[in-house]
CSV table of C-alpha atoms in Angstrom, one decimal:
chain,number,residue,atom,x,y,z
A,17,UNK,CA,-0.2,0.2,0.2
A,18,UNK,CA,1.0,3.2,-0.5
A,19,UNK,CA,1.6,7.2,1.4
A,20,UNK,CA,-1.9,7.5,2.5
A,21,UNK,CA,-1.8,11.3,2.2
A,22,UNK,CA,-1.1,11.0,-0.5
A,23,UNK,CA,-3.0,8.1,-1.6
A,24,UNK,CA,-5.0,5.0,-1.5
A,25,UNK,CA,-3.7,2.0,-3.0
A,26,UNK,CA,-3.7,-2.1,-3.0
A,27,UNK,CA,-1.7,-3.8,-6.0
A,28,UNK,CA,-2.8,-7.6,-5.0
A,29,UNK,CA,0.5,-10.4,-5.9
A,30,UNK,CA,1.8,-11.7,-9.6
A,31,UNK,CA,0.9,-7.8,-11.4
A,32,UNK,CA,2.6,-7.3,-14.8
A,33,UNK,CA,2.8,-3.0,-14.3
A,34,UNK,CA,4.7,-1.5,-18.3
A,35,UNK,CA,6.8,1.6,-17.7
A,36,UNK,CA,4.7,5.5,-17.3
A,37,UNK,CA,1.5,4.2,-15.9
A,38,UNK,CA,0.0,6.2,-13.4
A,39,UNK,CA,-2.2,4.4,-10.3
A,40,UNK,CA,-4.3,6.5,-8.5
A,41,UNK,CA,-3.1,8.9,-7.8
A,42,UNK,CA,-4.4,12.2,-6.7
A,43,UNK,CA,-7.2,14.9,-9.3
A,44,UNK,CA,-7.4,18.6,-9.1
A,45,UNK,CA,-10.3,19.4,-7.0
A,46,UNK,CA,-12.5,21.5,-9.8
A,47,UNK,CA,-15.5,21.9,-6.9
A,48,UNK,CA,-12.9,23.7,-4.4
A,49,UNK,CA,-13.3,28.2,-5.8
A,50,UNK,CA,-8.7,27.6,-7.2
A,51,UNK,CA,-7.7,24.6,-7.9
A,52,UNK,CA,-4.0,25.7,-6.7
A,53,UNK,CA,-2.8,22.0,-4.3
A,54,UNK,CA,-3.4,24.7,-1.2
A,55,UNK,CA,-3.4,21.5,1.3
A,56,UNK,CA,-0.1,20.5,0.3
A,57,UNK,CA,1.3,24.0,0.1
A,58,UNK,CA,3.0,23.2,3.0
A,59,UNK,CA,6.0,21.2,1.2
A,60,UNK,CA,6.8,25.1,-0.3
A,61,UNK,CA,10.1,26.5,0.7
A,62,UNK,CA,9.0,28.9,3.1
A,63,UNK,CA,5.0,28.3,3.3
A,64,UNK,CA,4.8,27.9,7.0
A,65,UNK,CA,7.7,30.3,7.7
A,66,UNK,CA,4.6,33.0,5.7
A,67,UNK,CA,2.1,32.4,7.1
A,68,UNK,CA,3.1,31.0,10.7
A,69,UNK,CA,0.7,28.3,10.7
A,70,UNK,CA,1.3,24.3,9.3
A,71,UNK,CA,-1.3,23.1,6.2
A,72,UNK,CA,-3.2,20.4,6.8
A,73,UNK,CA,-2.4,16.9,4.1
A,74,UNK,CA,-5.1,16.6,2.8
A,75,UNK,CA,-5.7,14.2,0.1
A,76,UNK,CA,-7.3,16.4,-3.4
A,77,UNK,CA,-9.2,13.3,-3.6
A,78,UNK,CA,-11.1,13.2,-1.1
A,79,UNK,CA,-13.8,10.8,-0.2
A,80,UNK,CA,-13.4,8.7,-2.9
A,81,UNK,CA,-12.1,5.9,-1.6
A,82,UNK,CA,-9.3,2.8,-1.9
A,83,UNK,CA,-7.9,2.4,-5.3
A,84,UNK,CA,-7.0,-1.7,-5.5
A,85,UNK,CA,-5.9,-3.6,-8.0
A,86,UNK,CA,-6.8,-7.3,-8.2
A,87,UNK,CA,-3.7,-10.2,-8.5
A,88,UNK,CA,-2.4,-11.5,-11.4
A,89,UNK,CA,-3.3,-7.8,-13.5
A,90,UNK,CA,-0.9,-6.7,-16.3
A,91,UNK,CA,-1.6,-2.4,-16.7
A,92,UNK,CA,-0.1,-1.9,-20.4
A,93,UNK,CA,2.6,1.7,-21.0
A,94,UNK,CA,0.9,5.0,-20.7
A,95,UNK,CA,-1.6,4.4,-18.5
A,96,UNK,CA,-3.6,5.9,-16.3
A,97,UNK,CA,-6.2,4.3,-13.3
A,98,UNK,CA,-8.0,7.1,-11.7
A,99,UNK,CA,-9.1,7.1,-7.8
A,100,UNK,CA,-10.7,4.9,-6.1
A,101,UNK,CA,-12.0,2.4,-9.5
A,102,UNK,CA,-10.7,-1.2,-8.6
A,103,UNK,CA,-9.2,-4.2,-11.3
A,104,UNK,CA,-10.6,-7.1,-10.7
A,105,UNK,CA,-7.2,-10.9,-10.6
A,106,UNK,CA,-6.7,-11.4,-14.0
A,107,UNK,CA,-7.4,-8.2,-16.1
A,108,UNK,CA,-5.2,-6.5,-19.1
A,109,UNK,CA,-5.2,-2.4,-19.2
A,110,UNK,CA,-4.3,-1.7,-22.8
A,111,UNK,CA,-1.6,1.2,-22.8
A,112,UNK,CA,-2.7,4.5,-23.5
A,113,UNK,CA,-5.4,3.2,-21.6
A,114,UNK,CA,-7.3,5.4,-18.8
A,115,UNK,CA,-9.3,3.9,-16.0
A,116,UNK,CA,-11.9,5.9,-14.6
A,117,UNK,CA,-14.7,3.0,-13.7
A,118,UNK,CA,-14.3,-0.8,-11.9
A,119,UNK,CA,-12.9,-3.0,-14.4
A,120,UNK,CA,-13.9,-6.8,-13.8
A,121,UNK,CA,-11.9,-10.4,-13.0
A,122,UNK,CA,-9.7,-11.4,-16.3
A,123,UNK,CA,-11.4,-8.7,-18.9
A,124,UNK,CA,-9.8,-6.3,-20.9
A,125,UNK,CA,-10.0,-3.4,-21.4
A,126,UNK,CA,-8.6,-0.2,-23.7
A,127,UNK,CA,-9.3,3.1,-24.9
A,128,UNK,CA,-9.3,6.7,-23.1
A,129,UNK,CA,-12.0,6.6,-21.8
A,130,UNK,CA,-10.7,2.4,-20.6
A,131,UNK,CA,-13.9,0.5,-22.1
A,132,UNK,CA,-14.8,-3.5,-22.3
A,133,UNK,CA,-12.9,-4.8,-25.0
A,134,UNK,CA,-13.9,-8.9,-24.6
A,135,UNK,CA,-13.6,-11.2,-21.7
A,136,UNK,CA,-10.5,-13.5,-21.5
A,137,UNK,CA,-12.5,-16.1,-21.0
A,138,UNK,CA,-15.7,-18.1,-21.1
A,139,UNK,CA,-17.4,-17.8,-16.8
A,140,UNK,CA,-17.0,-21.0,-16.4
A,141,UNK,CA,-13.6,-20.8,-16.0
A,142,UNK,CA,-13.0,-17.2,-15.0
A,143,UNK,CA,-14.9,-18.6,-11.8
A,144,UNK,CA,-13.6,-22.4,-12.0
A,145,UNK,CA,-10.0,-18.9,-11.6
A,146,UNK,CA,-11.6,-16.8,-9.0
A,147,UNK,CA,-11.8,-19.9,-6.7
A,148,UNK,CA,-8.3,-21.3,-6.9
A,149,UNK,CA,-6.6,-18.9,-6.8
A,150,UNK,CA,-3.1,-19.8,-7.6
A,151,UNK,CA,-1.9,-16.5,-6.8
A,152,UNK,CA,-2.1,-17.3,-3.1
A,153,UNK,CA,-0.7,-20.8,-3.1
A,154,UNK,CA,3.1,-22.1,-2.0
A,155,UNK,CA,5.9,-20.8,-4.1
A,156,UNK,CA,5.9,-24.8,-4.2
A,157,UNK,CA,3.3,-25.1,-5.7
A,158,UNK,CA,3.3,-22.0,-7.8
A,159,UNK,CA,6.1,-23.9,-9.5
A,160,UNK,CA,4.8,-26.7,-10.1
A,161,UNK,CA,1.4,-25.0,-11.3
A,162,UNK,CA,3.6,-23.5,-14.1
A,163,UNK,CA,2.9,-25.3,-16.9
A,164,UNK,CA,-1.1,-25.6,-16.1
A,165,UNK,CA,-0.7,-21.4,-15.8
A,166,UNK,CA,0.3,-21.2,-19.3
A,167,UNK,CA,-1.5,-24.6,-20.5
A,168,UNK,CA,-3.5,-22.1,-24.3
A,169,UNK,CA,-6.0,-25.8,-24.2
A,170,UNK,CA,-8.4,-23.7,-21.6
A,171,UNK,CA,-10.7,-27.4,-21.9
A,172,UNK,CA,-7.7,-29.3,-20.5
A,173,UNK,CA,-7.1,-26.3,-18.4
A,174,UNK,CA,-11.1,-26.7,-16.9
A,175,UNK,CA,-10.7,-30.5,-16.6
A,176,UNK,CA,-7.5,-29.8,-14.7
A,177,UNK,CA,-9.0,-27.3,-11.4
A,178,UNK,CA,-11.9,-29.0,-11.7
A,179,UNK,CA,-10.0,-31.5,-10.3
A,180,UNK,CA,-7.8,-29.8,-7.1
A,181,UNK,CA,-11.2,-27.8,-6.5
């Protein structure tokens, strides 16, 4: 988790995050009279000395809530995930996307604003994967699962997951 004064972000296990990605960065408060970041001004040299008081460090995106990235998520280069968004396990965020709303597990989204391209798998396999939660297994278990996790024969994967659950 990141520093709560700036942003509230939780990122799951085994995620792939490309270069130049912004996750849960505070937004300028457009409903304030000024868009100047006055709540952070105490970080600027001399402000506290000039005013004689400290300025609080409230986040820009008050009330937005935690930004959550699930497990095994891939976020493409130059993407932005806005504050308060929840991205489900196994989702893919295409490069250069701006994600302003929640993304369901195992869903691919692209664009600005990000729109659903398609689900990665059918509902049956998605439900199996969400129940199996390979990312919570021990390193040794995950090592033994690599042939299954890298298999493109989805009928075989379903059969194996059903046997393991």
